[in-house]
GROMACS .gro file of C-alpha atoms in nm:
model
  382
    1UNK     CA    1  -0.014   0.011   0.006
    2UNK     CA    2   0.292   0.237   0.089
    3UNK     CA    3   0.511   0.153  -0.187
    4UNK     CA    4   0.229   0.168  -0.440
    5UNK     CA    5   0.307   0.575  -0.549
    6UNK     CA    6   0.628   0.529  -0.548
    7UNK     CA    7   0.674   0.285  -0.844
    8UNK     CA    8   0.434   0.437  -1.042
    9UNK     CA    9   0.658   0.708  -1.063
   10UNK     CA   10   0.990   0.442  -1.117
   11UNK     CA   11   0.812   0.262  -1.396
   12UNK     CA   12   0.759   0.601  -1.550
   13UNK     CA   13   1.129   0.704  -1.520
   14UNK     CA   14   1.256   0.364  -1.658
   15UNK     CA   15   1.128   0.436  -1.977
   16UNK     CA   16   1.195   0.794  -2.022
   17UNK     CA   17   1.566   0.697  -1.958
   18UNK     CA   18   1.521   0.478  -2.226
   19UNK     CA   19   1.490   0.732  -2.468
   20UNK     CA   20   1.762   1.008  -2.289
   21UNK     CA   21   2.107   1.010  -2.373
   22UNK     CA   22   2.327   1.097  -2.035
   23UNK     CA   23   2.488   1.387  -2.222
   24UNK     CA   24   2.232   1.630  -2.283
   25UNK     CA   25   2.247   1.930  -2.216
   26UNK     CA   26   1.943   2.093  -1.971
   27UNK     CA   27   1.914   2.425  -1.923
   28UNK     CA   28   1.799   2.658  -1.677
   29UNK     CA   29   1.776   3.054  -1.602
   30UNK     CA   30   1.667   3.349  -1.375
   31UNK     CA   31   1.803   3.699  -1.395
   32UNK     CA   32   2.161   3.726  -1.377
   33UNK     CA   33   2.259   3.352  -1.368
   34UNK     CA   34   2.222   3.047  -1.612
   35UNK     CA   35   2.295   2.682  -1.550
   36UNK     CA   36   2.325   2.354  -1.744
   37UNK     CA   37   2.380   1.998  -1.677
   38UNK     CA   38   2.342   1.699  -1.837
   39UNK     CA   39   2.176   1.321  -1.693
   40UNK     CA   40   2.517   1.210  -1.642
   41UNK     CA   41   2.594   1.178  -1.273
   42UNK     CA   42   2.298   1.454  -1.276
   43UNK     CA   43   2.662   1.665  -1.370
   44UNK     CA   44   2.668   2.026  -1.314
   45UNK     CA   45   2.852   2.117  -1.583
   46UNK     CA   46   2.847   2.570  -1.676
   47UNK     CA   47   2.758   2.800  -1.460
   48UNK     CA   48   2.767   3.142  -1.562
   49UNK     CA   49   2.717   3.462  -1.358
   50UNK     CA   50   2.795   3.798  -1.399
   51UNK     CA   51   3.084   4.004  -1.273
   52UNK     CA   52   3.161   4.351  -1.145
   53UNK     CA   53   3.154   4.457  -1.509
   54UNK     CA   54   2.802   4.257  -1.604
   55UNK     CA   55   2.986   4.017  -1.798
   56UNK     CA   56   2.828   3.640  -1.773
   57UNK     CA   57   3.113   3.447  -1.686
   58UNK     CA   58   3.175   3.072  -1.653
   59UNK     CA   59   3.280   2.968  -1.249
   60UNK     CA   60   3.288   2.634  -1.277
   61UNK     CA   61   3.516   2.364  -1.430
   62UNK     CA   62   3.404   2.084  -1.656
   63UNK     CA   63   3.388   2.049  -2.014
   64UNK     CA   64   3.223   2.221  -2.349
   65UNK     CA   65   3.097   1.821  -2.451
   66UNK     CA   66   2.973   1.591  -2.190
   67UNK     CA   67   3.041   1.257  -2.402
   68UNK     CA   68   3.422   1.394  -2.277
   69UNK     CA   69   3.300   1.270  -1.913
   70UNK     CA   70   3.284   0.944  -2.021
   71UNK     CA   71   3.632   1.028  -2.092
   72UNK     CA   72   3.737   1.172  -1.772
   73UNK     CA   73   3.595   0.905  -1.571
   74UNK     CA   74   3.773   0.600  -1.760
   75UNK     CA   75   4.087   0.815  -1.739
   76UNK     CA   76   4.180   1.078  -1.477
   77UNK     CA   77   3.830   1.052  -1.290
   78UNK     CA   78   3.860   1.448  -1.193
   79UNK     CA   79   3.430   1.423  -1.059
   80UNK     CA   80   3.375   1.719  -1.241
   81UNK     CA   81   3.060   1.869  -1.113
   82UNK     CA   82   2.849   1.522  -1.020
   83UNK     CA   83   2.627   1.447  -0.761
   84UNK     CA   84   2.895   1.189  -0.580
   85UNK     CA   85   2.719   0.918  -0.355
   86UNK     CA   86   2.571   0.658  -0.189
   87UNK     CA   87   2.891   0.725   0.058
   88UNK     CA   88   3.068   1.057  -0.035
   89UNK     CA   89   3.445   1.137   0.054
   90UNK     CA   90   3.586   0.816   0.158
   91UNK     CA   91   3.564   0.496   0.380
   92UNK     CA   92   3.768   0.301   0.602
   93UNK     CA   93   3.875  -0.069   0.433
   94UNK     CA   94   3.538  -0.006   0.234
   95UNK     CA   95   3.409  -0.141   0.557
   96UNK     CA   96   3.053  -0.045   0.803
   97UNK     CA   97   2.885  -0.207   1.033
   98UNK     CA   98   2.393  -0.080   1.050
   99UNK     CA   99   2.258  -0.232   1.289
  100UNK     CA  100   2.458  -0.532   1.384
  101UNK     CA  101   2.517  -0.625   0.979
  102UNK     CA  102   2.823  -0.522   0.827
  103UNK     CA  103   2.922  -0.440   0.462
  104UNK     CA  104   3.224  -0.380   0.250
  105UNK     CA  105   3.220  -0.200  -0.096
  106UNK     CA  106   3.381  -0.167  -0.323
  107UNK     CA  107   3.799  -0.015  -0.232
  108UNK     CA  108   3.867   0.135  -0.485
  109UNK     CA  109   4.227   0.437  -0.363
  110UNK     CA  110   4.531   0.399  -0.257
  111UNK     CA  111   4.450  -0.014  -0.381
  112UNK     CA  112   4.253  -0.135  -0.205
  113UNK     CA  113   4.269   0.105   0.134
  114UNK     CA  114   3.946   0.217   0.161
  115UNK     CA  115   3.613   0.375  -0.097
  116UNK     CA  116   3.591   0.684  -0.244
  117UNK     CA  117   3.216   0.854  -0.349
  118UNK     CA  118   3.066   0.513  -0.346
  119UNK     CA  119   3.317   0.286  -0.471
  120UNK     CA  120   3.364   0.174  -0.860
  121UNK     CA  121   3.083   0.309  -1.036
  122UNK     CA  122   2.982   0.528  -0.806
  123UNK     CA  123   2.620   0.791  -0.817
  124UNK     CA  124   2.891   1.021  -1.039
  125UNK     CA  125   2.909   0.739  -1.322
  126UNK     CA  126   2.496   0.673  -1.335
  127UNK     CA  127   2.253   0.795  -1.625
  128UNK     CA  128   2.020   1.045  -1.402
  129UNK     CA  129   1.654   1.035  -1.527
  130UNK     CA  130   1.486   1.415  -1.601
  131UNK     CA  131   1.153   1.370  -1.465
  132UNK     CA  132   1.060   1.758  -1.445
  133UNK     CA  133   1.207   2.044  -1.613
  134UNK     CA  134   1.108   2.408  -1.655
  135UNK     CA  135   1.303   2.759  -1.723
  136UNK     CA  136   1.448   2.748  -1.322
  137UNK     CA  137   1.452   2.435  -1.229
  138UNK     CA  138   1.502   2.114  -1.342
  139UNK     CA  139   1.527   1.733  -1.108
  140UNK     CA  140   1.682   1.429  -1.175
  141UNK     CA  141   1.617   1.055  -1.019
  142UNK     CA  142   1.802   0.789  -0.942
  143UNK     CA  143   1.714   0.503  -0.807
  144UNK     CA  144   2.002   0.266  -0.655
  145UNK     CA  145   1.951  -0.063  -0.656
  146UNK     CA  146   2.190  -0.191  -0.401
  147UNK     CA  147   2.473  -0.087  -0.586
  148UNK     CA  148   2.856  -0.107  -0.501
  149UNK     CA  149   2.744  -0.347  -0.272
  150UNK     CA  150   2.542  -0.071  -0.018
  151UNK     CA  151   2.215  -0.305   0.169
  152UNK     CA  152   1.913  -0.190   0.011
  153UNK     CA  153   1.705   0.016  -0.249
  154UNK     CA  154   1.747   0.416  -0.192
  155UNK     CA  155   1.535   0.607  -0.398
  156UNK     CA  156   1.692   1.001  -0.502
  157UNK     CA  157   1.581   1.258  -0.645
  158UNK     CA  158   1.748   1.627  -0.680
  159UNK     CA  159   1.661   1.976  -0.786
  160UNK     CA  160   1.859   2.195  -0.923
  161UNK     CA  161   1.647   2.563  -0.864
  162UNK     CA  162   1.827   2.920  -1.020
  163UNK     CA  163   1.637   3.229  -0.921
  164UNK     CA  164   1.718   3.608  -0.899
  165UNK     CA  165   1.932   3.767  -0.645
  166UNK     CA  166   2.138   3.553  -0.893
  167UNK     CA  167   2.095   3.198  -0.607
  168UNK     CA  168   2.160   2.859  -0.706
  169UNK     CA  169   1.969   2.608  -0.503
  170UNK     CA  170   2.028   2.214  -0.404
  171UNK     CA  171   1.813   1.985  -0.293
  172UNK     CA  172   1.933   1.587  -0.260
  173UNK     CA  173   1.636   1.368  -0.128
  174UNK     CA  174   1.736   1.017  -0.073
  175UNK     CA  175   1.458   0.742   0.028
  176UNK     CA  176   1.596   0.377   0.207
  177UNK     CA  177   1.320   0.202   0.044
  178UNK     CA  178   1.376  -0.156   0.244
  179UNK     CA  179   1.660  -0.180   0.456
  180UNK     CA  180   1.923   0.005   0.697
  181UNK     CA  181   2.222   0.240   0.489
  182UNK     CA  182   2.407   0.530   0.522
  183UNK     CA  183   2.348   0.728   0.295
  184UNK     CA  184   2.601   1.052   0.274
  185UNK     CA  185   2.587   1.231  -0.099
  186UNK     CA  186   2.723   1.550  -0.214
  187UNK     CA  187   2.810   1.805  -0.475
  188UNK     CA  188   3.100   1.761  -0.636
  189UNK     CA  189   3.173   2.141  -0.761
  190UNK     CA  190   3.443   2.254  -0.866
  191UNK     CA  191   3.476   2.605  -0.843
  192UNK     CA  192   3.695   2.959  -1.020
  193UNK     CA  193   3.525   3.235  -0.951
  194UNK     CA  194   3.838   3.437  -1.122
  195UNK     CA  195   3.670   3.227  -1.456
  196UNK     CA  196   3.997   3.206  -1.644
  197UNK     CA  197   3.967   3.586  -1.699
  198UNK     CA  198   4.307   3.763  -1.606
  199UNK     CA  199   4.532   3.477  -1.851
  200UNK     CA  200   4.826   3.583  -1.570
  201UNK     CA  201   4.646   3.478  -1.279
  202UNK     CA  202   4.516   3.094  -1.376
  203UNK     CA  203   4.488   2.947  -1.008
  204UNK     CA  204   4.242   3.082  -0.680
  205UNK     CA  205   4.548   3.159  -0.474
  206UNK     CA  206   4.396   3.508  -0.475
  207UNK     CA  207   4.050   3.437  -0.407
  208UNK     CA  208   3.958   3.530  -0.035
  209UNK     CA  209   3.793   3.250   0.145
  210UNK     CA  210   3.577   3.283   0.486
  211UNK     CA  211   3.439   3.011   0.757
  212UNK     CA  212   3.349   3.173   1.092
  213UNK     CA  213   3.216   2.843   1.197
  214UNK     CA  214   3.448   2.546   1.101
  215UNK     CA  215   3.722   2.584   1.423
  216UNK     CA  216   3.748   2.289   1.387
  217UNK     CA  217   3.842   1.916   1.131
  218UNK     CA  218   3.868   1.591   1.108
  219UNK     CA  219   4.235   1.445   1.084
  220UNK     CA  220   4.374   1.237   0.943
  221UNK     CA  221   4.605   0.964   0.792
  222UNK     CA  222   4.828   0.942   0.536
  223UNK     CA  223   4.566   0.830   0.279
  224UNK     CA  224   4.339   1.111   0.392
  225UNK     CA  225   4.131   0.883   0.624
  226UNK     CA  226   3.978   0.949   0.955
  227UNK     CA  227   4.241   0.910   1.220
  228UNK     CA  228   3.917   0.984   1.516
  229UNK     CA  229   4.095   1.280   1.615
  230UNK     CA  230   3.915   1.632   1.557
  231UNK     CA  231   4.192   1.882   1.548
  232UNK     CA  232   4.134   2.295   1.620
  233UNK     CA  233   4.258   2.543   1.349
  234UNK     CA  234   4.351   2.782   1.596
  235UNK     CA  235   4.751   2.863   1.475
  236UNK     CA  236   4.729   2.635   1.184
  237UNK     CA  237   4.713   2.667   0.840
  238UNK     CA  238   4.390   2.527   0.823
  239UNK     CA  239   4.248   2.894   0.992
  240UNK     CA  240   3.958   3.009   0.814
  241UNK     CA  241   3.765   3.166   1.062
  242UNK     CA  242   3.868   3.518   0.953
  243UNK     CA  243   3.899   3.559   0.585
  244UNK     CA  244   4.204   3.542   0.419
  245UNK     CA  245   4.379   3.457   0.097
  246UNK     CA  246   4.384   3.078  -0.003
  247UNK     CA  247   4.756   3.080  -0.120
  248UNK     CA  248   4.855   3.273   0.235
  249UNK     CA  249   4.923   2.940   0.433
  250UNK     CA  250   4.895   2.687   0.087
  251UNK     CA  251   5.254   2.653   0.102
  252UNK     CA  252   5.280   2.521   0.418
  253UNK     CA  253   4.974   2.311   0.440
  254UNK     CA  254   5.079   1.954   0.494
  255UNK     CA  255   4.759   1.808   0.621
  256UNK     CA  256   4.630   1.657   0.321
  257UNK     CA  257   4.764   1.302   0.273
  258UNK     CA  258   5.083   1.170   0.146
  259UNK     CA  259   5.372   1.419   0.037
  260UNK     CA  260   5.075   1.653   0.005
  261UNK     CA  261   5.116   2.077  -0.017
  262UNK     CA  262   4.753   2.253  -0.001
  263UNK     CA  263   4.456   2.187   0.126
  264UNK     CA  264   4.204   1.847   0.119
  265UNK     CA  265   4.029   1.832   0.470
  266UNK     CA  266   3.685   1.806   0.618
  267UNK     CA  267   3.633   2.097   0.795
  268UNK     CA  268   3.370   2.081   1.075
  269UNK     CA  269   3.054   2.374   1.131
  270UNK     CA  270   2.991   2.451   1.442
  271UNK     CA  271   2.740   2.705   1.403
  272UNK     CA  272   2.636   2.978   1.625
  273UNK     CA  273   2.495   2.900   1.998
  274UNK     CA  274   2.167   3.021   1.940
  275UNK     CA  275   2.119   2.841   1.629
  276UNK     CA  276   2.121   2.424   1.538
  277UNK     CA  277   2.356   2.199   1.443
  278UNK     CA  278   2.127   2.190   1.048
  279UNK     CA  279   2.024   2.567   1.042
  280UNK     CA  280   2.055   2.663   0.746
  281UNK     CA  281   2.006   3.071   0.869
  282UNK     CA  282   2.408   3.153   0.849
  283UNK     CA  283   2.668   3.167   0.600
  284UNK     CA  284   2.912   2.883   0.631
  285UNK     CA  285   3.140   3.007   0.423
  286UNK     CA  286   3.234   3.288   0.181
  287UNK     CA  287   3.442   3.319  -0.112
  288UNK     CA  288   3.530   3.591  -0.365
  289UNK     CA  289   3.745   3.671  -0.649
  290UNK     CA  290   3.977   4.007  -0.724
  291UNK     CA  291   3.973   3.924  -1.042
  292UNK     CA  292   3.572   3.946  -1.142
  293UNK     CA  293   3.436   4.062  -0.796
  294UNK     CA  294   3.195   3.772  -0.795
  295UNK     CA  295   3.111   3.677  -0.494
  296UNK     CA  296   2.983   3.362  -0.359
  297UNK     CA  297   2.815   3.297   0.001
  298UNK     CA  298   2.682   2.923   0.091
  299UNK     CA  299   2.398   2.808   0.334
  300UNK     CA  300   2.345   2.480   0.361
  301UNK     CA  301   2.186   2.165   0.685
  302UNK     CA  302   2.521   2.032   0.640
  303UNK     CA  303   2.727   2.026   0.933
  304UNK     CA  304   3.103   1.988   0.793
  305UNK     CA  305   3.288   2.098   0.466
  306UNK     CA  306   3.487   1.898   0.215
  307UNK     CA  307   3.761   2.195   0.063
  308UNK     CA  308   3.962   2.073  -0.181
  309UNK     CA  309   4.265   2.285  -0.356
  310UNK     CA  310   4.290   2.123  -0.666
  311UNK     CA  311   4.654   2.041  -0.540
  312UNK     CA  312   4.678   1.758  -0.780
  313UNK     CA  313   4.582   1.937  -1.131
  314UNK     CA  314   4.895   1.977  -1.347
  315UNK     CA  315   4.797   2.203  -1.643
  316UNK     CA  316   4.693   1.860  -1.866
  317UNK     CA  317   4.355   1.992  -1.836
  318UNK     CA  318   4.219   2.237  -2.059
  319UNK     CA  319   3.964   2.503  -1.984
  320UNK     CA  320   3.601   2.531  -2.105
  321UNK     CA  321   3.610   2.783  -2.448
  322UNK     CA  322   3.392   3.008  -2.187
  323UNK     CA  323   3.681   3.034  -1.991
  324UNK     CA  324   3.926   3.073  -2.242
  325UNK     CA  325   3.987   3.423  -2.246
  326UNK     CA  326   4.354   3.434  -2.414
  327UNK     CA  327   4.551   3.392  -2.710
  328UNK     CA  328   4.666   3.047  -2.613
  329UNK     CA  329   4.513   2.742  -2.434
  330UNK     CA  330   4.456   2.820  -2.085
  331UNK     CA  331   4.475   2.464  -1.832
  332UNK     CA  332   4.413   2.410  -1.515
  333UNK     CA  333   4.728   2.412  -1.360
  334UNK     CA  334   4.769   2.302  -0.902
  335UNK     CA  335   4.584   2.513  -0.707
  336UNK     CA  336   4.360   2.582  -0.990
  337UNK     CA  337   3.982   2.579  -0.856
  338UNK     CA  338   3.844   2.493  -0.575
  339UNK     CA  339   3.608   2.203  -0.457
  340UNK     CA  340   3.302   2.302  -0.201
  341UNK     CA  341   3.148   1.954  -0.065
  342UNK     CA  342   2.835   2.024   0.200
  343UNK     CA  343   2.774   1.710   0.383
  344UNK     CA  344   2.780   1.535   0.726
  345UNK     CA  345   3.113   1.391   0.829
  346UNK     CA  346   3.397   1.228   0.657
  347UNK     CA  347   3.349   0.832   0.746
  348UNK     CA  348   3.097   0.852   1.042
  349UNK     CA  349   2.952   0.549   1.026
  350UNK     CA  350   3.300   0.385   1.198
  351UNK     CA  351   3.272   0.635   1.433
  352UNK     CA  352   3.030   0.633   1.664
  353UNK     CA  353   3.148   0.845   1.886
  354UNK     CA  354   3.137   1.134   1.701
  355UNK     CA  355   2.695   1.087   1.708
  356UNK     CA  356   2.704   1.086   1.341
  357UNK     CA  357   2.464   0.845   1.333
  358UNK     CA  358   2.134   1.002   1.355
  359UNK     CA  359   2.305   1.212   0.997
  360UNK     CA  360   2.464   0.895   0.815
  361UNK     CA  361   2.256   0.574   0.841
  362UNK     CA  362   1.856   0.601   0.766
  363UNK     CA  363   1.567   0.346   0.775
  364UNK     CA  364   1.216   0.245   0.597
  365UNK     CA  365   1.080   0.423   0.870
  366UNK     CA  366   1.311   0.770   0.925
  367UNK     CA  367   1.305   1.100   0.755
  368UNK     CA  368   1.425   1.088   0.439
  369UNK     CA  369   1.807   1.220   0.392
  370UNK     CA  370   1.799   1.558   0.247
  371UNK     CA  371   2.125   1.798   0.150
  372UNK     CA  372   2.058   2.123   0.123
  373UNK     CA  373   2.262   2.418  -0.028
  374UNK     CA  374   2.211   2.730  -0.127
  375UNK     CA  375   2.450   2.940  -0.373
  376UNK     CA  376   2.441   3.272  -0.328
  377UNK     CA  377   2.668   3.568  -0.538
  378UNK     CA  378   2.690   3.880  -0.527
  379UNK     CA  379   2.949   4.146  -0.651
  380UNK     CA  380   3.211   4.275  -0.409
  381UNK     CA  381   3.134   4.543  -0.180
  382UNK     CA  382   2.808   4.611  -0.324
   0.00000   0.00000   0.00000
């Protein structure tokens, strides 16, 4: 009785899926903002907002040709712009226990020592279905039939909306259909608010980053798996509780795995005293570029931000045509972008002492797993 209303959309979803290309581009727009997506990974491919001169700038990384994302997956696997899951970030030893049942999922990173972004074929490689699309919003769906060894079936809806402001909103709703299971999804967008507009300044090192409620972070081992310790950012290179250029301390930042320089860290969000753990009333991150004057503010219901400063980029991937501003082809250099993942605590399912179970483990009679994030754009000084 309770499942029948859900089964009907499934049947429609499968019919539509057979008819659509995973690389077909869908565009939504509102005053001052224009965003494009493809079903492959329910992926953001372009996001245009106006700079200080009123010119539209594409502030996210990716490819012009949708099929290139498949090539990327088969080679460098950057995770440009998709939803990652069923469990974002890393799981130690690819193993976890939920209500006494132990599951093992593929260990697809570090020579089989941990799982990254859901396993060998995560949500980023799945062909999502467009179930609704108009000028300002699009919704994708995906039925995870216990893929990669995760327990039970999970139905997820991803809705993206743009509005005047300009503003982009992402809402991910995941419904477990039969078994208790961990669920932790995230968007994996690569940002460059400078949009590569200044060919002589292709990195984000001069961009300013501010995370006022990120006074703690999750410490990791050499393969970036949590070691169980919660660190304090004060007097470290990880301190962005006051506005700071990303490049100020980046060369002294080595808490990102073996032989690593830069940022690849999970910051804990401790909201203000009279707020709540999942409150969305405050901006948890502000980032801006002096090149374009574009500023980004993020509000979310999640309790952690994973920040990655593109430490492994090496100048071999060209930026999109919309981001080519010079006479020579521009490429994504080291520190040429920032990934911001709004999520819960990394590997929280293996650390019950952190009290994350209620935010990461879901059942058929629990509330759905919801990831909500809003991205507000403005001009510096306006």
